[in-house]
CSV table of C-alpha atoms in Angstrom, one decimal:
chain,number,residue,atom,x,y,z
A,1,MET,CA,3.0,-10.2,-27.8
A,2,ALA,CA,0.1,-10.4,-25.3
A,3,THR,CA,1.3,-11.1,-21.7
A,4,ASP,CA,-1.8,-10.8,-19.5
A,5,ILE,CA,-2.3,-13.8,-17.2
A,6,MET,CA,-5.3,-14.9,-19.6
A,7,SER,CA,-3.4,-14.4,-22.9
A,8,VAL,CA,-2.5,-18.3,-22.7
A,9,ALA,CA,-5.5,-20.1,-24.1
A,10,ARG,CA,-6.6,-23.2,-22.5
A,11,ASN,CA,-6.4,-25.1,-26.1
A,12,THR,CA,-2.7,-24.1,-26.6
A,13,ILE,CA,-1.5,-25.7,-23.3
A,14,PRO,CA,0.4,-28.9,-23.8
A,15,ASN,CA,0.0,-32.1,-21.7
A,16,ALA,CA,2.5,-33.0,-19.2
A,17,SER,CA,5.0,-35.9,-20.4
A,18,GLY,CA,7.1,-38.4,-18.9
A,19,ASN,CA,7.4,-37.9,-15.1
A,20,GLY,CA,5.5,-34.7,-15.2
A,21,ALA,CA,2.6,-34.1,-13.3
A,22,LEU,CA,1.7,-31.0,-15.1
A,23,VAL,CA,3.4,-28.4,-17.1
A,24,PHE,CA,4.4,-24.7,-16.0
A,25,LYS,CA,5.2,-21.4,-17.9
A,26,ILE,CA,6.6,-18.1,-16.6
A,27,LEU,CA,5.2,-15.1,-18.4
A,28,ASN,CA,7.2,-11.9,-18.8
A,29,GLY,CA,4.7,-9.0,-17.8
A,30,THR,CA,7.4,-6.5,-17.2
A,31,ASN,CA,6.5,-4.5,-20.5
A,32,ARG,CA,10.0,-4.3,-21.7
A,33,ALA,CA,11.7,-3.3,-18.5
A,34,TYR,CA,13.5,-6.7,-18.7
A,35,ASP,CA,13.5,-9.2,-21.8
A,36,ASP,CA,13.2,-12.8,-21.3
A,37,THR,CA,16.9,-13.4,-21.1
A,38,GLN,CA,16.9,-11.3,-17.8
A,39,ILE,CA,14.1,-13.2,-16.1
A,40,TYR,CA,15.2,-16.4,-14.1
A,41,TRP,CA,13.4,-19.3,-12.3
A,42,ALA,CA,14.6,-22.0,-10.2
A,43,VAL,CA,12.7,-25.1,-8.6
A,44,LEU,CA,13.7,-26.4,-5.4
A,45,GLY,CA,11.9,-29.2,-3.5
A,46,MET,CA,11.7,-32.8,-1.7
A,47,SER,CA,11.4,-35.7,-4.0
A,48,ASN,CA,12.3,-39.4,-2.8
A,49,ASN,CA,13.1,-37.9,0.7
A,50,ARG,CA,16.0,-35.7,-0.7
A,51,TRP,CA,16.0,-32.0,-1.9
A,52,ASN,CA,16.2,-31.5,-5.8
A,53,TYR,CA,16.4,-29.0,-8.1
A,54,LEU,CA,14.6,-29.1,-11.6
A,55,ASP,CA,16.3,-28.6,-14.7
A,56,ARG,CA,15.0,-26.9,-18.0
A,57,SER,CA,14.0,-30.4,-19.3
A,58,GLY,CA,11.9,-31.0,-16.4
A,59,GLN,CA,14.3,-33.4,-14.7
A,60,LEU,CA,14.8,-33.5,-10.8
A,61,HIS,CA,18.5,-33.7,-9.8
A,62,PRO,CA,19.6,-34.1,-6.0
A,63,ILE,CA,21.2,-30.9,-4.8
A,64,SER,CA,24.8,-31.1,-2.8
A,65,MET,CA,27.4,-28.9,-1.5
A,66,ALA,CA,29.4,-29.9,-4.5
A,67,LEU,CA,26.9,-28.0,-7.0
A,68,ASN,CA,28.3,-24.8,-5.7
A,69,ASP,CA,31.6,-25.4,-7.3
A,70,ALA,CA,30.3,-27.2,-10.2
A,71,PRO,CA,31.3,-26.1,-13.8
A,72,GLY,CA,29.1,-23.0,-14.6
A,73,HIS,CA,28.5,-22.2,-11.1
A,74,LEU,CA,27.6,-18.6,-10.0
A,75,SER,CA,30.1,-16.3,-7.9
A,76,LYS,CA,29.5,-13.1,-6.0
A,77,ASN,CA,31.5,-11.1,-3.3
A,78,GLY,CA,34.0,-14.0,-3.3
A,79,ALA,CA,31.6,-16.9,-2.7
A,80,ASN,CA,30.5,-19.6,-5.2
A,81,TYR,CA,26.8,-20.7,-5.6
A,82,ALA,CA,24.9,-23.4,-7.4
A,83,ASN,CA,23.8,-22.4,-10.9
A,84,ILE,CA,20.2,-24.1,-11.0
A,85,TYR,CA,18.5,-21.4,-12.8
A,86,THR,CA,16.7,-21.2,-16.1
A,87,ARG,CA,16.0,-18.1,-18.1
A,88,VAL,CA,12.8,-17.6,-19.5
A,89,SER,CA,14.1,-17.1,-23.1
A,90,GLU,CA,15.4,-20.8,-22.8
A,91,VAL,CA,12.1,-23.0,-22.8
A,92,ASP,CA,8.4,-22.3,-23.0
A,93,TRP,CA,6.8,-25.1,-21.1
A,94,VAL,CA,8.3,-27.1,-18.5
A,95,ASN,CA,7.3,-30.5,-17.0
A,96,LEU,CA,7.0,-30.3,-13.3
A,97,PRO,CA,7.1,-33.6,-11.6
A,98,LYS,CA,5.4,-34.2,-7.9
A,99,ILE,CA,7.5,-32.6,-5.4
A,100,VAL,CA,6.9,-31.6,-1.7
A,101,SER,CA,7.7,-28.3,0.0
A,102,GLY,CA,8.6,-27.0,-3.4
A,103,ARG,CA,9.7,-23.4,-4.1
A,104,MET,CA,9.9,-21.6,-7.4
A,105,PHE,CA,12.3,-18.7,-7.0
A,106,LEU,CA,11.7,-16.0,-9.5
A,107,SER,CA,14.1,-13.1,-10.2
A,108,VAL,CA,14.6,-10.4,-12.7
A,109,GLY,CA,18.0,-8.8,-13.9
A,110,SER,CA,20.1,-11.6,-11.9
A,111,PRO,CA,19.6,-15.0,-10.7
A,112,CYS,CA,19.3,-15.4,-7.0
A,113,PHE,CA,22.4,-16.6,-5.1
A,114,ILE,CA,21.3,-20.0,-3.1
A,115,LYS,CA,24.0,-22.0,-1.4
A,116,THR,CA,22.9,-25.6,-1.8
A,117,HIS,CA,23.9,-28.3,0.8
A,118,ASP,CA,23.8,-32.1,0.8
A,119,ASN,CA,20.4,-31.8,3.0
A,120,GLY,CA,19.0,-28.7,2.1
A,121,PHE,CA,19.8,-25.0,1.0
A,122,ALA,CA,20.4,-21.4,2.2
A,123,GLY,CA,17.7,-19.1,0.3
A,124,PRO,CA,17.7,-15.3,0.6
A,125,ASP,CA,17.8,-14.2,4.1
A,126,LEU,CA,16.1,-10.7,4.6
A,127,ASN,CA,17.6,-10.2,8.0
A,128,ASN,CA,21.2,-10.6,6.8
A,129,SER,CA,22.6,-7.0,5.7
A,130,SER,CA,25.3,-8.9,3.6
A,131,ASP,CA,23.1,-11.5,2.0
A,132,PRO,CA,24.0,-11.6,-1.7
A,133,ASN,CA,20.5,-11.2,-2.6
A,134,ARG,CA,20.1,-8.2,-0.9
A,135,ASP,CA,20.4,-6.2,-4.2
A,136,VAL,CA,18.5,-8.7,-6.3
A,137,TYR,CA,14.8,-8.4,-7.2
A,138,HIS,CA,13.2,-11.8,-6.5
A,139,ASP,CA,10.3,-13.4,-5.4
A,140,PHE,CA,8.8,-16.8,-5.0
A,141,ILE,CA,5.7,-19.1,-4.9
A,142,GLU,CA,5.4,-22.0,-2.9
A,143,PHE,CA,3.6,-25.6,-3.9
A,144,THR,CA,3.3,-29.3,-3.1
A,145,ILE,CA,2.3,-31.7,-5.9
A,146,ASP,CA,1.2,-35.1,-4.6
A,147,ASN,CA,-1.1,-37.9,-5.3
A,148,SER,CA,-4.1,-35.6,-4.4
A,149,GLY,CA,-2.8,-32.9,-6.9
A,150,TYR,CA,-1.5,-29.3,-6.7
A,151,HIS,CA,-1.4,-27.3,-3.7
A,152,GLY,CA,0.1,-23.9,-3.9
A,153,ASN,CA,0.1,-20.0,-3.2
A,154,THR,CA,1.7,-16.6,-3.8
A,155,THR,CA,3.0,-15.3,-0.7
A,156,ARG,CA,3.6,-11.9,1.1
A,157,VAL,CA,4.6,-13.7,4.5
A,158,ASP,CA,8.1,-12.3,4.3
A,159,ALA,CA,8.0,-9.7,1.6
A,160,PHE,CA,6.9,-8.2,-1.7
A,161,GLY,CA,9.4,-8.3,-4.7
A,162,PHE,CA,7.3,-7.8,-7.5
A,163,PRO,CA,3.6,-8.4,-8.7
A,164,ILE,CA,2.8,-12.1,-9.4
A,165,GLN,CA,-0.4,-13.7,-10.9
A,166,HIS,CA,-0.6,-17.5,-10.2
A,167,ARG,CA,-3.1,-19.4,-12.5
A,168,LEU,CA,-4.1,-23.0,-12.5
A,169,VAL,CA,-5.7,-24.9,-14.9
A,170,ASN,CA,-7.1,-28.5,-14.8
A,171,ARG,CA,-7.3,-31.3,-17.4
A,172,SER,CA,-11.0,-31.9,-16.9
A,173,GLY,CA,-11.6,-28.2,-18.3
A,174,ASN,CA,-13.7,-27.2,-15.3
A,175,PHE,CA,-11.3,-25.4,-13.3
A,176,ASP,CA,-9.2,-22.2,-14.3
A,177,LEU,CA,-8.5,-19.9,-11.4
A,178,THR,CA,-5.9,-16.9,-10.7
A,179,PHE,CA,-4.9,-15.4,-7.6
A,180,GLY,CA,-2.1,-12.8,-6.8
A,181,GLU,CA,-1.8,-9.2,-7.0
A,182,LEU,CA,-4.4,-7.5,-9.2
A,183,GLU,CA,-2.8,-7.4,-12.7
A,184,ASN,CA,-3.4,-3.5,-13.2
A,185,GLU,CA,-1.4,-3.1,-10.2
A,186,THR,CA,2.3,-1.9,-11.1
A,187,ARG,CA,5.4,-2.6,-8.9
A,188,ASP,CA,5.9,1.3,-8.6
A,189,GLY,CA,2.3,2.0,-7.9
A,190,LEU,CA,2.3,-0.5,-5.1
A,191,PHE,CA,5.2,0.9,-3.4
A,192,ALA,CA,3.5,4.5,-3.7
A,193,LYS,CA,0.2,3.1,-2.4
A,194,PHE,CA,1.7,1.2,0.5
A,195,ARG,CA,3.4,4.4,1.7
A,196,HIS,CA,0.4,6.2,1.3
A,197,GLU,CA,-2.4,3.7,2.7
A,198,VAL,CA,-0.7,2.1,5.8
A,199,PRO,CA,-0.4,3.7,9.3
A,200,GLU,CA,2.8,5.4,10.3
A,201,GLU,CA,4.2,2.4,12.2
A,202,PHE,CA,4.1,0.4,8.8
A,203,LYS,CA,5.4,3.0,6.4
A,204,THR,CA,9.1,2.3,6.7
A,205,LEU,CA,8.7,-1.4,5.6
A,206,ALA,CA,8.6,0.1,1.9
A,207,GLU,CA,11.8,1.8,2.7
A,208,ILE,CA,14.1,-0.4,4.6
A,209,GLN,CA,15.2,-2.6,1.4
A,210,ALA,CA,13.9,-0.1,-1.2
A,211,PRO,CA,13.9,-0.3,-4.1
A,212,TYR,CA,14.2,-4.1,-4.2
A,213,ARG,CA,11.1,-5.1,-1.7
A,214,ILE,CA,8.6,-4.2,0.7
A,215,VAL,CA,9.4,-6.2,3.8
A,216,ALA,CA,7.0,-7.8,6.3
A,217,PRO,CA,6.8,-6.3,9.8
A,218,ILE,CA,9.0,-8.9,11.7
A,219,HIS,CA,12.0,-7.8,9.3
A,220,GLY,CA,11.3,-4.2,10.3
A,221,SER,CA,10.5,-2.2,13.2
A,222,PHE,CA,8.7,-4.7,14.7
A,223,ALA,CA,11.7,-7.0,15.6
A,224,PRO,CA,12.9,-7.4,19.1
A,225,GLY,CA,14.6,-4.1,20.3
A,226,LYS,CA,13.1,-2.0,17.6
A,227,LYS,CA,10.6,1.1,17.8
A,228,ASN,CA,7.5,-1.1,17.4
A,229,ASP,CA,8.5,-4.2,19.0
A,230,LYS,CA,5.6,-4.2,21.7
A,231,TYR,CA,2.9,-2.9,19.1
A,232,PHE,CA,0.8,-5.9,19.8
A,233,ASP,CA,1.4,-6.7,23.4
A,234,ALA,CA,-1.3,-5.1,25.2
A,235,TYR,CA,-4.0,-6.1,22.9
A,236,SER,CA,-3.2,-9.8,23.7
A,237,ASN,CA,-3.3,-8.9,27.4
A,238,ASN,CA,0.4,-9.3,27.3
A,239,LYS,CA,-0.1,-13.2,26.7
A,240,TYR,CA,1.7,-13.1,23.5
A,241,THR,CA,4.6,-10.9,22.3
A,242,THR,CA,4.4,-8.8,19.0
A,243,GLN,CA,6.8,-11.2,17.4
A,244,GLN,CA,4.8,-14.4,18.3
A,245,ILE,CA,1.7,-12.8,16.9
A,246,LEU,CA,3.3,-11.8,13.7
A,247,LEU,CA,5.1,-15.0,13.1
A,248,CYS,CA,2.2,-17.1,14.7
A,249,ASN,CA,5.1,-19.1,16.5
A,250,GLY,CA,5.8,-20.2,20.1
A,251,PRO,CA,2.5,-20.6,21.9
A,252,LEU,CA,0.6,-19.6,18.7
A,253,ALA,CA,2.1,-22.3,16.7
A,254,GLN,CA,-0.9,-24.6,17.0
A,255,GLU,CA,-3.4,-21.9,17.3
A,256,PRO,CA,-4.4,-20.5,13.8
A,257,GLU,CA,-7.7,-18.9,15.0
A,258,ILE,CA,-6.1,-16.9,17.7
A,259,GLY,CA,-3.1,-16.2,15.6
A,260,SER,CA,-5.2,-14.9,12.7
A,261,ALA,CA,-7.6,-13.0,14.9
A,262,LEU,CA,-4.8,-10.9,16.6
A,263,ASN,CA,-3.3,-10.1,13.5
A,264,ARG,CA,-6.7,-9.0,12.2
A,265,HIS,CA,-7.8,-7.2,15.3
A,266,VAL,CA,-10.8,-9.6,15.8
A,267,PHE,CA,-9.3,-11.3,19.1
A,268,ARG,CA,-12.2,-10.0,21.1
A,269,GLY,CA,-14.9,-10.3,18.3
A,270,ASN,CA,-16.1,-13.0,15.7
A,271,THR,CA,-13.1,-14.5,14.2
A,272,LYS,CA,-14.8,-15.5,10.9
A,273,ASP,CA,-16.6,-12.0,10.0
A,274,VAL,CA,-14.3,-10.8,7.3
A,275,THR,CA,-16.1,-7.4,7.2
A,276,GLN,CA,-14.7,-6.8,10.9
A,277,TYR,CA,-10.9,-7.5,9.9
A,278,TYR,CA,-8.5,-4.7,10.1
A,279,LYS,CA,-11.0,-2.4,11.2
A,280,SER,CA,-9.0,-1.1,14.3
A,281,SER,CA,-5.5,-0.9,15.6
A,282,PRO,CA,-3.5,-2.8,16.4
A,283,ALA,CA,-3.5,-4.9,13.3
A,284,ASN,CA,-1.2,-6.2,10.6
A,285,TYR,CA,-1.9,-3.4,8.2
A,286,TYR,CA,1.1,-4.9,6.1
A,287,ALA,CA,-1.1,-8.1,5.4
A,288,LYS,CA,-4.3,-5.7,5.0
A,289,PHE,CA,-2.6,-3.8,2.4
A,290,TRP,CA,-2.1,-7.1,0.2
A,291,HIS,CA,-5.5,-8.3,0.6
A,292,ASP,CA,-6.6,-4.8,-0.5
A,293,HIS,CA,-4.7,-5.0,-3.8
A,294,SER,CA,-4.9,-8.9,-4.6
A,295,ILE,CA,-7.4,-10.6,-6.6
A,296,GLY,CA,-10.6,-11.6,-4.7
A,297,GLN,CA,-9.0,-9.8,-1.6
A,298,LEU,CA,-6.9,-13.1,-1.3
A,299,ALA,CA,-3.7,-13.0,0.0
A,300,TYR,CA,-1.0,-14.5,2.5
A,301,GLY,CA,0.2,-11.7,4.6
A,302,PHE,CA,1.3,-13.7,7.6
A,303,ALA,CA,1.6,-17.3,8.4
A,304,TYR,CA,-2.0,-18.1,9.3
A,305,ASP,CA,-3.7,-15.9,6.9
A,306,ASP,CA,-5.1,-19.1,5.3
A,307,TYR,CA,-7.5,-19.4,8.3
A,308,ASN,CA,-11.1,-18.7,7.4
A,309,GLY,CA,-10.0,-18.8,3.6
A,310,GLN,CA,-8.3,-15.6,3.3
A,311,ALA,CA,-5.2,-16.8,1.5
A,312,SER,CA,-4.2,-17.0,-2.2
A,313,TYR,CA,-4.5,-20.8,-2.3
A,314,LEU,CA,-4.9,-22.8,-5.2
A,315,GLU,CA,-5.5,-26.4,-5.4
A,316,ILE,CA,-6.9,-29.1,-7.6
A,317,GLY,CA,-6.9,-32.9,-8.0
A,318,ASP,CA,-6.2,-33.2,-11.6
A,319,PRO,CA,-3.9,-30.2,-12.6
A,320,LYS,CA,-2.8,-29.6,-16.1
A,321,ALA,CA,-1.0,-26.5,-16.0
A,322,LEU,CA,0.6,-23.8,-13.8
A,323,ILE,CA,1.2,-20.1,-15.4
A,324,ILE,CA,3.1,-17.6,-13.5
A,325,ARG,CA,3.2,-13.9,-14.6
A,326,ILE,CA,5.8,-11.7,-13.5
A,327,GLY,CA,4.5,-8.1,-13.1
A,328,TRP,CA,6.3,-4.9,-13.2
A,329,ASN,CA,5.4,-1.1,-14.4
A,330,GLU,CA,3.5,0.1,-17.3
A,331,SER,CA,5.1,0.1,-20.7
A,332,VAL,CA,7.9,2.5,-21.4
A,333,GLY,CA,6.5,3.5,-24.9
A,334,ALA,CA,4.4,2.1,-27.5
A,335,SER,CA,7.6,0.8,-29.4
A,336,GLY,CA,9.9,0.0,-26.5
A,337,SER,CA,11.4,3.7,-26.4
A,338,ARG,CA,11.8,5.5,-23.3
A,339,ILE,CA,9.4,8.7,-23.1
A,340,PRO,CA,11.6,11.8,-24.1
A,341,THR,CA,13.3,13.7,-21.3
A,342,GLY,CA,14.4,17.5,-21.7
A,343,VAL,CA,12.2,20.8,-21.9
A,344,ILE,CA,8.4,19.7,-22.3
A,345,ALA,CA,5.0,21.3,-21.9
A,346,LEU,CA,2.1,19.3,-20.7
A,347,ARG,CA,-1.5,20.2,-22.5
A,348,SER,CA,-4.5,18.8,-20.4
A,349,ASN,CA,-7.0,16.7,-22.5
A,350,ALA,CA,-9.6,18.3,-20.2
A,351,ASN,CA,-9.8,21.4,-21.8
A,352,GLY,CA,-7.0,21.8,-24.2
A,353,LYS,CA,-4.9,24.0,-22.2
A,354,PHE,CA,-1.3,24.0,-21.3
A,355,VAL,CA,-0.4,23.5,-17.6
A,356,CYS,CA,1.1,26.5,-15.8
A,357,ALA,CA,3.2,27.2,-12.8
A,358,GLU,CA,0.8,30.1,-12.0
A,359,ASN,CA,2.5,33.4,-10.6
A,360,ALA,CA,5.9,32.4,-11.4
A,361,GLY,CA,5.6,29.1,-9.9
A,362,ASN,CA,4.2,30.5,-6.5
A,363,SER,CA,0.7,29.3,-7.1
A,364,SER,CA,-0.6,25.7,-7.6
A,365,LEU,CA,-0.4,24.3,-11.2
A,366,ILE,CA,-3.5,24.6,-13.4
A,367,ALA,CA,-4.4,24.2,-16.8
A,368,ASN,CA,-5.3,27.4,-18.2
A,369,ARG,CA,-2.9,28.6,-20.7
A,370,ASP,CA,-3.2,28.7,-24.8
A,371,ALA,CA,0.3,28.8,-25.4
A,372,ALA,CA,3.5,27.5,-23.7
A,373,SER,CA,6.2,29.8,-22.5
A,374,SER,CA,8.4,29.8,-19.5
A,375,TRP,CA,5.7,29.3,-16.8
A,376,GLU,CA,4.1,26.4,-19.1
A,377,THR,CA,7.3,24.5,-19.5
A,378,PHE,CA,9.1,22.1,-17.3
A,379,GLU,CA,12.5,20.0,-17.3
A,380,LEU,CA,11.3,16.4,-17.6
A,381,ILE,CA,13.9,14.5,-15.2
A,382,SER,CA,14.1,10.8,-15.6
A,383,LEU,CA,14.9,9.1,-12.4
A,384,ASP,CA,14.6,5.2,-12.2
A,385,GLY,CA,12.3,3.2,-14.2
A,386,ASN,CA,9.4,5.0,-15.4
A,387,ASN,CA,9.6,7.5,-12.6
A,388,VAL,CA,10.5,11.3,-13.3
A,389,ALA,CA,10.6,14.7,-11.6
A,390,LEU,CA,9.3,18.2,-13.1
A,391,LYS,CA,11.4,21.2,-12.7
A,392,SER,CA,9.4,24.4,-13.5
A,393,ARG,CA,11.2,26.8,-15.6
A,394,ALA,CA,9.2,29.7,-14.0
A,395,ASN,CA,11.2,29.3,-10.7
A,396,GLY,CA,13.6,26.3,-11.2
A,397,LYS,CA,12.0,24.4,-8.5
A,398,TYR,CA,10.6,20.9,-8.4
A,399,VAL,CA,6.9,20.3,-8.8
A,400,CYS,CA,5.6,18.6,-5.7
A,401,ALA,CA,2.4,16.7,-4.9
A,402,GLU,CA,1.9,18.5,-1.5
A,403,ASN,CA,0.9,16.8,1.7
A,404,ALA,CA,1.7,13.5,0.2
A,405,GLY,CA,-0.8,14.0,-2.8
A,406,ASP,CA,-3.6,15.4,-0.6
A,407,GLY,CA,-3.0,18.9,-1.7
A,408,PRO,CA,-2.7,20.5,-5.2
A,409,LEU,CA,0.7,20.4,-7.3
A,410,ILE,CA,2.9,23.1,-7.0
A,411,ALA,CA,6.5,23.8,-7.9
A,412,ASN,CA,8.2,24.9,-4.3
A,413,ARG,CA,11.0,22.1,-3.7
A,414,SER,CA,14.5,22.4,-4.3
A,415,GLN,CA,15.2,18.7,-4.4
A,416,VAL,CA,13.5,15.6,-5.1
A,417,SER,CA,12.0,13.0,-2.6
A,418,SER,CA,9.0,11.0,-2.9
A,419,TRP,CA,6.5,13.9,-3.1
A,420,GLU,CA,8.4,15.2,-5.9
A,421,THR,CA,8.5,11.8,-7.8
A,422,PHE,CA,5.9,11.0,-10.6
A,423,ARG,CA,5.4,7.8,-12.4
A,424,LEU,CA,5.1,8.8,-16.0
A,425,ILE,CA,2.5,6.5,-17.9
A,426,ASP,CA,2.6,6.4,-21.7
A,427,ARG,CA,-0.8,6.2,-23.3
A,428,GLY,CA,0.2,6.2,-26.7
A,429,ASN,CA,0.1,8.9,-29.3
A,430,GLY,CA,2.2,11.2,-27.3
A,431,LYS,CA,-0.2,11.1,-24.5
A,432,VAL,CA,0.7,10.5,-20.9
A,433,ALA,CA,-0.6,10.3,-17.3
A,434,LEU,CA,1.2,10.9,-14.2
A,435,ILE,CA,0.8,9.0,-10.8
A,436,ALA,CA,1.8,10.7,-7.6
A,437,VAL,CA,3.4,9.5,-4.3
A,438,ASN,CA,-0.2,8.5,-3.1
A,439,GLY,CA,-0.6,6.2,-5.9
A,440,LYS,CA,-3.3,8.3,-7.4
A,441,TYR,CA,-3.4,10.0,-11.0
A,442,VAL,CA,-3.0,13.6,-11.3
A,443,CYS,CA,-6.1,15.1,-12.4
A,444,ALA,CA,-7.1,18.4,-14.2
A,445,ASP,CA,-10.2,18.7,-12.1
A,446,ASP,CA,-13.4,20.4,-13.1
A,447,PHE,CA,-12.7,20.4,-16.8
A,448,GLY,CA,-9.3,22.0,-16.3
A,449,ASN,CA,-10.7,24.9,-14.3
A,450,SER,CA,-9.3,23.8,-10.9
A,451,GLU,CA,-5.8,23.1,-9.7
A,452,LEU,CA,-3.9,20.1,-10.7
A,453,ILE,CA,-4.6,17.4,-7.9
A,454,ALA,CA,-3.4,13.6,-7.6
A,455,ASN,CA,-7.2,12.3,-6.6
A,456,ARG,CA,-8.2,9.8,-9.2
A,457,THR,CA,-7.8,6.0,-9.2
A,458,SER,CA,-8.5,5.6,-13.1
A,459,VAL,CA,-7.7,7.6,-16.1
A,460,ASP,CA,-9.8,9.6,-18.5
A,461,SER,CA,-9.5,12.9,-20.4
A,462,TRP,CA,-8.9,14.8,-17.0
A,463,GLU,CA,-6.1,12.7,-16.3
A,464,THR,CA,-4.4,12.7,-19.6
A,465,PHE,CA,-2.1,15.3,-21.2
A,466,ASP,CA,-0.4,15.8,-24.4
A,467,LEU,CA,3.6,15.8,-23.7
A,468,THR,CA,5.1,18.0,-26.2
A,469,GLN,CA,9.0,18.8,-26.3
A,470,GLN,CA,9.8,22.4,-26.7
């Protein structure tokens, strides 16, 4: 079944009923990594001056402390939490009433653990190392639905959990727009690209709470007392602290132009010239990354990222439907089966030759052999998800994308880390592609006459290999 964000035809969308202002639907774009019974949503927001949650029938109910101990409640680490969640498998379209300051929490593999109170709730806390959601894959969108329509966005202000696309359709039939991460971006790919693309100060943001999320700078080494806690100070002439700039709070709370300019490194330039954003450091390269990998280059990377129209913000006066797609990684197999591990060989589609760990593994990999023997075979080792390692049978060493992917592939490592990890992409009919630590595809360059190197952003014959078990 198609699960791309545009797979839902407008003429199949039902009208809202009862008190619904619009309908919404969650699409499972995890490519069989999780089935619909393992994907959860919960909506919390204000209605009639009270915090409410939405049930699967589209009805709002006041939250309370008592809800944490109600029948069917959730429990973790000896504490009880309100069970306000619905599995995607339980309902197709849901009525969504008018609601203010709404959040739709999304999670895969497990619901989130949220403590409800009579006058609010305690959601996931990225700064709390013992938070029950620390080992849960979760994300959210935020929105308000009022008399003037729907107003909402995806957000990376706090963290990235998984790719999300956020599509809004109106009743008049003249508005159908989607924002969020580019749909061809995958979760593993974004982690790898982040580590490769951002400056050194930002790289650890993809490690602190890995594999669950990439956190915003304020939740990492840019927090008070941490290594980069004065990153922006001199750029602002010490008028604002790095933390105030990242959070756009304190004296910047009412200064969206200044706050955004400092994050974008245009504090001393034209604050509305998008072409000059993030050209020099110091800058919020975490936010820049999400713009670079989002539809229309629009993203919410920090609190005032909406200044000058740069946020992934959707609004319309006559909303009909909201469609949210949860992305993950490529399919693990055309029929849902895992790509086989064990001893394998790789034959390049660039020239029909087998990949060889030349010179008993002491030279770079190259596709230059007509048959597969020990130098041309590898042990394919499954890591997590679609990630694998390749151990050469020529020397017993792991294949490495040398120099973070900027150098040729060579079997020279005795253990697996990020440079020795590859994402295996099933292209069907026994064909695969490999993505290295830099987020690029491994290529048999020059029709296979050059060493294998991860330097391509798309897949064609040079980036495709026949995987054969030996």
